[in-house]
Each structure stands twice: as C-alpha cells, then as structure tokens.
mmCIF file of C-alpha atoms in Angstrom:
data_model
loop_
_atom_site.group_PDB
_atom_site.id
_atom_site.type_symbol
_atom_site.label_atom_id
_atom_site.label_comp_id
_atom_site.label_asym_id
_atom_site.label_seq_id
_atom_site.Cartn_x
_atom_site.Cartn_y
_atom_site.Cartn_z
ATOM 1 C CA MET A 1 -3.110 339.564 196.278
ATOM 2 C CA THR A 2 -0.710 338.997 199.161
ATOM 3 C CA GLY A 3 3.037 339.169 198.704
ATOM 4 C CA LEU A 4 3.267 335.402 199.158
ATOM 5 C CA ALA A 5 0.657 334.768 196.422
ATOM 6 C CA VAL A 6 2.499 337.100 194.013
ATOM 7 C CA ALA A 7 5.824 335.338 194.748
ATOM 8 C CA LEU A 8 4.331 331.929 194.138
ATOM 9 C CA VAL A 9 2.723 332.999 190.914
ATOM 10 C CA LEU A 10 5.867 334.711 189.561
ATOM 11 C CA ALA A 11 7.999 331.679 190.292
ATOM 12 C CA SER A 12 5.369 329.446 188.657
ATOM 13 C CA ALA A 13 5.417 331.685 185.556
ATOM 14 C CA VAL A 14 9.118 331.188 185.002
ATOM 15 C CA PHE A 15 8.858 327.407 185.305
ATOM 16 C CA HIS A 16 5.742 327.351 183.119
ATOM 17 C CA ALA A 17 7.229 329.265 180.179
ATOM 18 C CA THR A 18 10.403 327.156 180.321
ATOM 19 C CA TRP A 19 8.635 323.803 180.206
ATOM 20 C CA ASN A 20 6.509 325.044 177.297
ATOM 21 C CA LEU A 21 9.668 325.894 175.392
ATOM 22 C CA LEU A 22 10.991 322.390 176.022
ATOM 23 C CA ALA A 23 7.691 320.827 174.923
ATOM 24 C CA LYS A 24 7.723 322.935 171.713
ATOM 25 C CA ARG A 25 11.250 321.811 170.956
ATOM 26 C CA ALA A 26 10.398 318.144 171.491
ATOM 27 C CA GLY A 27 7.354 318.406 169.158
ATOM 28 C CA GLY A 28 5.758 315.402 170.799
ATOM 29 C CA GLY A 29 2.200 314.311 171.396
ATOM 30 C CA ALA A 30 0.671 311.634 173.612
ATOM 31 C CA ALA A 31 3.842 309.563 173.777
ATOM 32 C CA PHE A 32 5.936 312.509 174.910
ATOM 33 C CA LEU A 33 3.319 313.506 177.496
ATOM 34 C CA TRP A 34 3.245 309.988 178.875
ATOM 35 C CA LEU A 35 7.042 309.914 179.153
ATOM 36 C CA SER A 36 7.244 313.242 180.965
ATOM 37 C CA ASP A 37 4.343 312.279 183.252
ATOM 38 C CA ALA A 38 6.082 309.013 184.125
ATOM 39 C CA MET A 39 9.172 310.981 185.093
ATOM 40 C CA SER A 40 7.039 313.308 187.216
ATOM 41 C CA VAL A 41 5.458 310.398 189.084
ATOM 42 C CA VAL A 42 8.862 308.972 189.996
ATOM 43 C CA LEU A 43 10.305 312.327 191.077
ATOM 44 C CA ILE A 44 7.324 313.420 193.168
ATOM 45 C CA ALA A 45 6.752 310.058 194.872
ATOM 46 C CA PRO A 46 8.966 310.870 197.915
ATOM 47 C CA LEU A 47 6.999 314.088 198.580
ATOM 48 C CA VAL A 48 3.727 312.154 198.454
ATOM 49 C CA VAL A 49 5.024 309.488 200.850
ATOM 50 C CA ALA A 50 6.202 312.183 203.257
ATOM 51 C CA LEU A 51 2.846 313.923 202.961
ATOM 52 C CA PHE A 52 0.970 310.790 204.028
ATOM 53 C CA LEU A 53 3.387 310.067 206.869
ATOM 54 C CA ILE A 54 3.231 313.630 208.283
ATOM 55 C CA GLU A 55 -0.231 314.991 207.478
ATOM 56 C CA ARG A 56 -2.284 311.815 206.787
ATOM 57 C CA PRO A 57 -4.647 313.553 204.328
ATOM 58 C CA ALA A 58 -8.168 312.159 203.794
ATOM 59 C CA LEU A 59 -8.662 310.266 200.575
ATOM 60 C CA GLY A 60 -12.364 309.373 200.184
ATOM 61 C CA TRP A 61 -14.784 309.301 197.304
ATOM 62 C CA VAL A 62 -15.026 313.092 197.098
ATOM 63 C CA GLU A 63 -11.258 313.532 196.913
ATOM 64 C CA LEU A 64 -10.951 310.731 194.351
ATOM 65 C CA MET A 65 -13.679 312.397 192.226
ATOM 66 C CA PHE A 66 -11.779 315.690 192.223
ATOM 67 C CA ILE A 67 -8.501 313.976 191.358
ATOM 68 C CA ALA A 68 -10.105 311.987 188.528
ATOM 69 C CA GLY A 69 -11.754 315.095 187.122
ATOM 70 C CA SER A 70 -8.503 317.003 187.315
ATOM 71 C CA ALA A 71 -6.707 314.182 185.448
ATOM 72 C CA ALA A 72 -9.225 314.194 182.622
ATOM 73 C CA LEU A 73 -9.241 317.990 182.214
ATOM 74 C CA HIS A 74 -5.436 318.247 182.301
ATOM 75 C CA LEU A 75 -5.096 315.365 179.849
ATOM 76 C CA VAL A 76 -7.219 317.142 177.214
ATOM 77 C CA TYR A 77 -5.404 320.431 177.934
ATOM 78 C CA PHE A 78 -1.957 318.891 177.413
ATOM 79 C CA LEU A 79 -2.924 317.089 174.190
ATOM 80 C CA LEU A 80 -4.467 320.208 172.713
ATOM 81 C CA LEU A 81 -1.446 322.295 173.702
ATOM 82 C CA LEU A 82 1.110 319.872 172.272
ATOM 83 C CA ARG A 83 -0.916 319.531 169.083
ATOM 84 C CA GLY A 84 -1.033 323.307 168.818
ATOM 85 C CA TYR A 85 2.760 323.454 169.090
ATOM 86 C CA ARG A 86 3.052 320.989 166.231
ATOM 87 C CA VAL A 87 1.014 323.188 163.888
ATOM 88 C CA GLY A 88 1.714 326.723 165.121
ATOM 89 C CA ASP A 89 4.334 329.080 166.639
ATOM 90 C CA LEU A 90 5.090 329.025 170.358
ATOM 91 C CA SER A 91 4.714 332.826 170.476
ATOM 92 C CA VAL A 92 1.160 332.564 169.049
ATOM 93 C CA VAL A 93 -0.241 329.348 170.553
ATOM 94 C CA TYR A 94 1.173 329.945 174.030
ATOM 95 C CA PRO A 95 -0.149 333.524 174.664
ATOM 96 C CA LEU A 96 -3.476 332.739 172.975
ATOM 97 C CA ALA A 97 -4.014 329.763 175.253
ATOM 98 C CA ARG A 98 -2.690 331.473 178.373
ATOM 99 C CA GLY A 99 -4.698 334.664 177.679
ATOM 100 C CA THR A 100 -7.999 332.996 176.847
ATOM 101 C CA GLY A 101 -7.842 330.763 179.928
ATOM 102 C CA PRO A 102 -7.663 333.449 182.644
ATOM 103 C CA ALA A 103 -10.260 335.621 180.897
ATOM 104 C CA LEU A 104 -12.724 332.724 180.953
ATOM 105 C CA SER A 105 -11.647 331.723 184.483
ATOM 106 C CA THR A 106 -12.313 335.226 185.810
ATOM 107 C CA LEU A 107 -15.731 335.406 184.161
ATOM 108 C CA ALA A 108 -16.709 331.988 185.506
ATOM 109 C CA ALA A 109 -15.375 332.777 188.984
ATOM 110 C CA VAL A 110 -17.599 335.874 189.114
ATOM 111 C CA LEU A 111 -20.667 334.069 187.772
ATOM 112 C CA PHE A 112 -20.400 330.748 189.565
ATOM 113 C CA LEU A 113 -18.047 331.113 192.533
ATOM 114 C CA GLY A 114 -19.386 334.447 193.802
ATOM 115 C CA GLU A 115 -16.065 336.280 193.539
ATOM 116 C CA HIS A 116 -16.063 340.066 193.272
ATOM 117 C CA PRO A 117 -12.835 341.473 191.748
ATOM 118 C CA THR A 118 -12.310 345.234 191.959
ATOM 119 C CA PRO A 119 -12.788 347.551 188.947
ATOM 120 C CA LEU A 120 -8.962 347.817 188.626
ATOM 121 C CA ALA A 121 -8.727 344.054 188.532
ATOM 122 C CA MET A 122 -11.356 343.883 185.816
ATOM 123 C CA ILE A 123 -9.401 346.477 183.775
ATOM 124 C CA GLY A 124 -6.380 344.241 184.206
ATOM 125 C CA ALA A 125 -8.302 341.229 182.879
ATOM 126 C CA ALA A 126 -9.389 343.349 179.861
ATOM 127 C CA LEU A 127 -5.824 344.312 179.153
ATOM 128 C CA VAL A 128 -4.833 340.685 179.120
ATOM 129 C CA VAL A 129 -7.520 339.934 176.527
ATOM 130 C CA ILE A 130 -6.455 342.898 174.413
ATOM 131 C CA GLY A 131 -2.846 341.776 174.549
ATOM 132 C CA VAL A 132 -3.876 338.310 173.398
ATOM 133 C CA PHE A 133 -5.741 339.769 170.426
ATOM 134 C CA VAL A 134 -2.693 341.877 169.407
ATOM 135 C CA VAL A 135 -0.101 339.171 169.886
ATOM 136 C CA THR A 136 -1.976 336.772 167.631
ATOM 137 C CA GLY A 137 -2.400 339.421 164.891
ATOM 138 C CA GLY A 138 -6.121 340.010 165.459
ATOM 139 C CA HIS A 139 -8.381 338.507 162.808
ATOM 140 C CA ARG A 140 -5.366 337.875 160.608
ATOM 141 C CA VAL A 141 -4.346 334.960 162.807
ATOM 142 C CA PHE A 142 -7.037 332.901 161.220
ATOM 143 C CA ALA A 143 -5.751 333.590 157.689
ATOM 144 C CA GLY A 144 -3.909 330.648 156.192
ATOM 145 C CA ALA A 145 -4.164 326.991 157.116
ATOM 146 C CA ASN A 146 -1.273 326.775 159.575
ATOM 147 C CA ALA A 147 -2.047 330.046 161.347
ATOM 148 C CA SER A 148 -5.683 329.101 161.635
ATOM 149 C CA LYS A 149 -4.876 325.698 163.104
ATOM 150 C CA GLY A 150 -2.557 327.167 165.678
ATOM 151 C CA ALA A 151 -5.078 329.769 166.712
ATOM 152 C CA VAL A 152 -7.873 327.253 167.036
ATOM 153 C CA TYR A 153 -5.820 324.955 169.199
ATOM 154 C CA GLY A 154 -4.719 327.923 171.273
ATOM 155 C CA VAL A 155 -8.353 328.919 171.969
ATOM 156 C CA LEU A 156 -9.419 325.366 172.765
ATOM 157 C CA THR A 157 -6.487 325.005 175.121
ATOM 158 C CA GLY A 158 -7.551 328.214 176.868
ATOM 159 C CA VAL A 159 -11.057 326.823 177.431
ATOM 160 C CA PHE A 160 -9.624 323.784 179.194
ATOM 161 C CA ILE A 161 -7.246 325.993 181.199
ATOM 162 C CA ALA A 162 -10.292 327.804 182.551
ATOM 163 C CA ALA A 163 -12.060 324.510 183.241
ATOM 164 C CA TYR A 164 -9.196 322.870 185.192
ATOM 165 C CA THR A 165 -8.436 326.128 187.086
ATOM 166 C CA LEU A 166 -11.983 326.346 188.418
ATOM 167 C CA TRP A 167 -12.122 322.591 189.175
ATOM 168 C CA ASP A 168 -8.766 322.551 190.921
ATOM 169 C CA LYS A 169 -9.608 325.666 192.914
ATOM 170 C CA GLN A 170 -12.527 323.820 194.444
ATOM 171 C CA ALA A 171 -10.380 320.760 195.014
ATOM 172 C CA VAL A 172 -7.700 322.582 197.073
ATOM 173 C CA SER A 173 -9.900 325.177 198.852
ATOM 174 C CA ALA A 174 -13.276 323.471 199.319
ATOM 175 C CA ALA A 175 -12.314 319.764 199.383
ATOM 176 C CA MET A 176 -8.997 320.682 201.060
ATOM 177 C CA ILE A 177 -6.900 318.283 198.976
ATOM 178 C CA PRO A 178 -3.165 319.077 199.433
ATOM 179 C CA PRO A 179 -1.735 320.555 196.189
ATOM 180 C CA VAL A 180 0.981 317.932 195.900
ATOM 181 C CA LEU A 181 -1.534 315.078 196.315
ATOM 182 C CA LEU A 182 -3.901 316.620 193.740
ATOM 183 C CA TYR A 183 -1.186 316.996 191.148
ATOM 184 C CA TYR A 184 0.274 313.537 191.809
ATOM 185 C CA GLY A 185 -3.096 311.825 191.620
ATOM 186 C CA ALA A 186 -4.021 313.674 188.429
ATOM 187 C CA THR A 187 -0.724 312.763 186.857
ATOM 188 C CA LEU A 188 -1.166 309.081 187.744
ATOM 189 C CA GLY A 189 -4.619 309.283 186.251
ATOM 190 C CA ARG A 190 -3.231 310.737 182.979
ATOM 191 C CA ILE A 191 -0.723 307.915 182.758
ATOM 192 C CA LEU A 192 -3.474 305.342 183.122
ATOM 193 C CA MET A 193 -5.720 307.072 180.577
ATOM 194 C CA LEU A 194 -2.872 307.254 178.063
ATOM 195 C CA ALA A 195 -1.749 303.688 178.623
ATOM 196 C CA PRO A 196 -3.892 302.148 175.848
ATOM 197 C CA VAL A 197 -2.556 304.709 173.370
ATOM 198 C CA VAL A 198 1.048 304.321 174.446
ATOM 199 C CA VAL A 199 0.912 300.538 174.133
ATOM 200 C CA ASN A 200 0.251 301.002 170.401
ATOM 201 C CA ARG A 201 2.933 303.691 170.149
ATOM 202 C CA ARG A 202 5.847 302.096 171.967
ATOM 203 C CA ASP A 203 8.176 303.087 169.143
ATOM 204 C CA GLU A 204 7.279 306.774 169.688
ATOM 205 C CA VAL A 205 8.032 306.492 173.391
ATOM 206 C CA ILE A 206 11.399 304.912 172.639
ATOM 207 C CA MET A 207 12.152 307.588 170.033
ATOM 208 C CA HIS A 208 11.390 310.379 172.501
ATOM 209 C CA TRP A 209 13.498 308.715 175.153
ATOM 210 C CA ARG A 210 16.451 308.537 172.747
ATOM 211 C CA SER A 211 16.041 311.978 171.220
ATOM 212 C CA HIS A 212 14.180 314.104 173.785
ATOM 213 C CA ARG A 213 14.664 312.606 177.205
ATOM 214 C CA LEU A 214 16.197 315.817 178.552
ATOM 215 C CA GLU A 215 13.230 317.846 177.336
ATOM 216 C CA ALA A 216 10.879 315.208 178.852
ATOM 217 C CA LEU A 217 12.796 315.390 182.141
ATOM 218 C CA GLY A 218 12.557 319.203 182.104
ATOM 219 C CA VAL A 219 8.820 319.062 181.516
ATOM 220 C CA GLY A 220 8.513 316.344 184.182
ATOM 221 C CA VAL A 221 10.270 318.571 186.745
ATOM 222 C CA LEU A 222 9.159 322.091 185.816
ATOM 223 C CA GLY A 223 5.534 321.177 185.019
ATOM 224 C CA PRO A 224 4.750 319.888 188.492
ATOM 225 C CA ALA A 225 6.781 322.643 190.179
ATOM 226 C CA SER A 226 4.913 325.300 188.246
ATOM 227 C CA TYR A 227 1.385 324.040 188.863
ATOM 228 C CA ILE A 228 1.896 323.047 192.503
ATOM 229 C CA LEU A 229 2.918 326.632 193.235
ATOM 230 C CA VAL A 230 -0.252 327.840 191.536
ATOM 231 C CA LEU A 231 -2.400 325.373 193.486
ATOM 232 C CA THR A 232 -0.769 326.559 196.723
ATOM 233 C CA ALA A 233 -1.713 330.184 195.856
ATOM 234 C CA LEU A 234 -5.267 329.096 195.014
ATOM 235 C CA VAL A 235 -5.697 327.699 198.518
ATOM 236 C CA PHE A 236 -5.903 331.219 199.918
ATOM 237 C CA THR A 237 -6.373 333.519 196.854
ATOM 238 C CA PRO A 238 -9.433 333.960 194.527
ATOM 239 C CA VAL A 239 -9.329 332.496 191.053
ATOM 240 C CA SER A 240 -10.094 335.928 189.534
ATOM 241 C CA TYR A 241 -6.701 337.134 190.774
ATOM 242 C CA VAL A 242 -4.429 334.073 190.458
ATOM 243 C CA ALA A 243 -5.592 332.948 186.958
ATOM 244 C CA PRO A 244 -4.747 336.215 185.163
ATOM 245 C CA ALA A 245 -1.702 337.025 187.298
ATOM 246 C CA ARG A 246 0.083 333.829 186.376
ATOM 247 C CA GLU A 247 0.031 334.979 182.748
ATOM 248 C CA ILE A 248 3.172 336.966 183.371
ATOM 249 C CA SER A 249 4.615 333.795 181.818
ATOM 250 C CA ILE A 250 3.265 335.056 178.498
ATOM 251 C CA LEU A 251 6.014 337.662 178.333
ATOM 252 C CA ILE A 252 8.630 335.006 178.938
ATOM 253 C CA GLY A 253 7.034 332.630 176.453
ATOM 254 C CA VAL A 254 6.838 335.216 173.698
ATOM 255 C CA ALA A 255 10.434 336.282 174.293
ATOM 256 C CA LEU A 256 11.591 332.666 174.169
ATOM 257 C CA GLY A 257 9.686 331.967 170.968
ATOM 258 C CA ALA A 258 10.948 335.133 169.264
ATOM 259 C CA ARG A 259 14.587 334.801 170.271
ATOM 260 C CA LEU A 260 15.402 331.139 170.775
ATOM 261 C CA LEU A 261 13.064 329.649 168.186
ATOM 262 C CA ALA A 262 13.439 332.495 165.671
ATOM 263 C CA GLU A 263 9.721 333.065 165.314
ATOM 264 C CA GLY A 264 9.041 336.290 163.393
ATOM 265 C CA ASP A 265 7.303 339.613 164.138
ATOM 266 C CA SER A 266 8.887 339.860 167.580
ATOM 267 C CA VAL A 267 8.251 343.598 168.028
ATOM 268 C CA ARG A 268 4.472 343.308 167.800
ATOM 269 C CA ARG A 269 4.383 340.146 169.928
ATOM 270 C CA LEU A 270 6.585 341.610 172.637
ATOM 271 C CA ALA A 271 4.546 344.852 172.708
ATOM 272 C CA ALA A 272 1.361 342.848 173.105
ATOM 273 C CA ALA A 273 2.964 340.718 175.829
ATOM 274 C CA CYS A 274 3.846 343.904 177.724
ATOM 275 C CA THR A 275 0.207 344.953 177.527
ATOM 276 C CA MET A 276 -0.700 341.679 179.175
ATOM 277 C CA VAL A 277 1.909 342.316 181.889
ATOM 278 C CA LEU A 278 0.297 345.681 182.617
ATOM 279 C CA GLY A 279 -2.965 343.826 182.983
ATOM 280 C CA VAL A 280 -1.357 341.399 185.412
ATOM 281 C CA VAL A 281 0.032 344.279 187.432
ATOM 282 C CA ALA A 282 -3.477 345.850 187.663
ATOM 283 C CA LEU A 283 -4.818 342.498 188.816
ATOM 284 C CA SER A 284 -2.122 342.142 191.414
ATOM 285 C CA VAL A 285 -2.677 345.548 193.032
ATOM 286 C CA GLY A 286 -6.388 345.548 192.514
#
C-alpha cells in the first residue's frame, strides 16, 4: 500500500470506530438510521453541487445501477449492525463484523477480481481472522441467547461488508464514479427505501431527534467522512489490501467498548484486537 492509502485508511478507522460508538449509545434502528442519513444528505449537498460544477461527472444508467446497488447493500448492512448493537456488546459485534468482512472481501477479490496479494498479506488476513475468533470468545460466543444473537448479527453484517466493499470497488475504479457522488447517491437511496417504514414510525424519529440528535449528527458526519476516505483509497488500491487494513478501527472499537461502555473481559478483547492490528500491519507492508 502507498503512504497515501495508509493515511486515508487510518483516518477512516478513527472516524468509523467513533460513529459506531455513537450508534451503540443511541440504540436506534431504522428510524435512527433515517435521521442520521437525512443529516448526511444536507451536510454533503454543497460538496456534490461543487463536484457537478467543477468535474461534471457522467451519470448514466450504469452509474445509477451502481449507486442503487450500493444503497441496497449499505441499507441491509446498517440495519443488521444496529440490530446487533441492540442485542450484543459493541466490543463483540463490532470486531466480529469488521473482521469477517475483510476476510471475505479478500477471498472474493482473489477469486473474482483477479487480485494477487503477497504471502505476507495473506498471513496478515489470517491474523485478522484469528483475532476475530479470540475477541468473540471462540465457540463460547454462541453460548447463551444474547451472546448468540450478537454473534449471528456480527457475522451477517460482515457478509454485507464484503458485498458492498466489492461492489463499491467496481463502482469507483471500473465505472469511475467519484467517491462523494457514490456515497451521496447511496445515502439518498437509503432514505427513499426507508421512507415507508419511517412514515409509520414518526414517533421514533421524533424521539431520536429529542434524545439522540447529537449522536445522529455524529453518525451523519463521521459515517460519510469515514467511507469516502475508504472509497478514495479503493480508487487506486486493491480490495485485498484496503479491506483488511481499515480494520485497525477494531482496536479503537474494542477499547471504546471496554472502557467507555464498561463491557467486560477487556484484557482478552484488547489482546485479540492487537493480533488483528499485527495482521493489518502485515497487509500494509505486504
């Protein structure tokens, strides 16, 4: 990876872990997601207008297809993640989702996109997977109703992380859709898809606005910032390097869950997170 790609991914990781903490604190579902997405749309609008005035990007059927697909994949990802946070710990759901996603992304990139990561990079990916297994307590994570639910949602979220990573990689590198435009279009798409649900849950939206508007604003700002940085790195960097490397955010997420949310067993979780970080380092230099 180039120095620029590493810098983009590291900055993204800090933003990503922080907005996940805010989402966990809010404990919201579709209504909270809609509120934070609405804030994102308003805040990013000036950048999109400037983009069209300066670069005049193409926006045909191919681009619209990629944007719509990204909206659908991200919508399912967010709903699964938020549901996981409602039934499980941040320091379990977050690393399990973020560790499963890059492992699947790397495998799919090798099989379907023709990428060829080095042996050191593959060792790094394996360390990430091992760290995920340890941080979630191995097979014990599925013992008990709440633990099992959190783990299942974490894995399902990871599957959709892999799916949207591969899809969005093609969108920004093959279809040449500007990262800001892809994210903005996908966010608008999510708002439209959630509209029928939100109409029937107006009280929930009002409740989140009254009780968690700062958290929603934080997610609305940090979410786009985090992923636009990743999309920018994907323009010129293979998925098999970017997807695992961005999981440095796991260390931050586990630390936040253990310290700020008082989630237990912090020693094991932090040790496992450090194993993942070693894996990310191997990916970065490999």
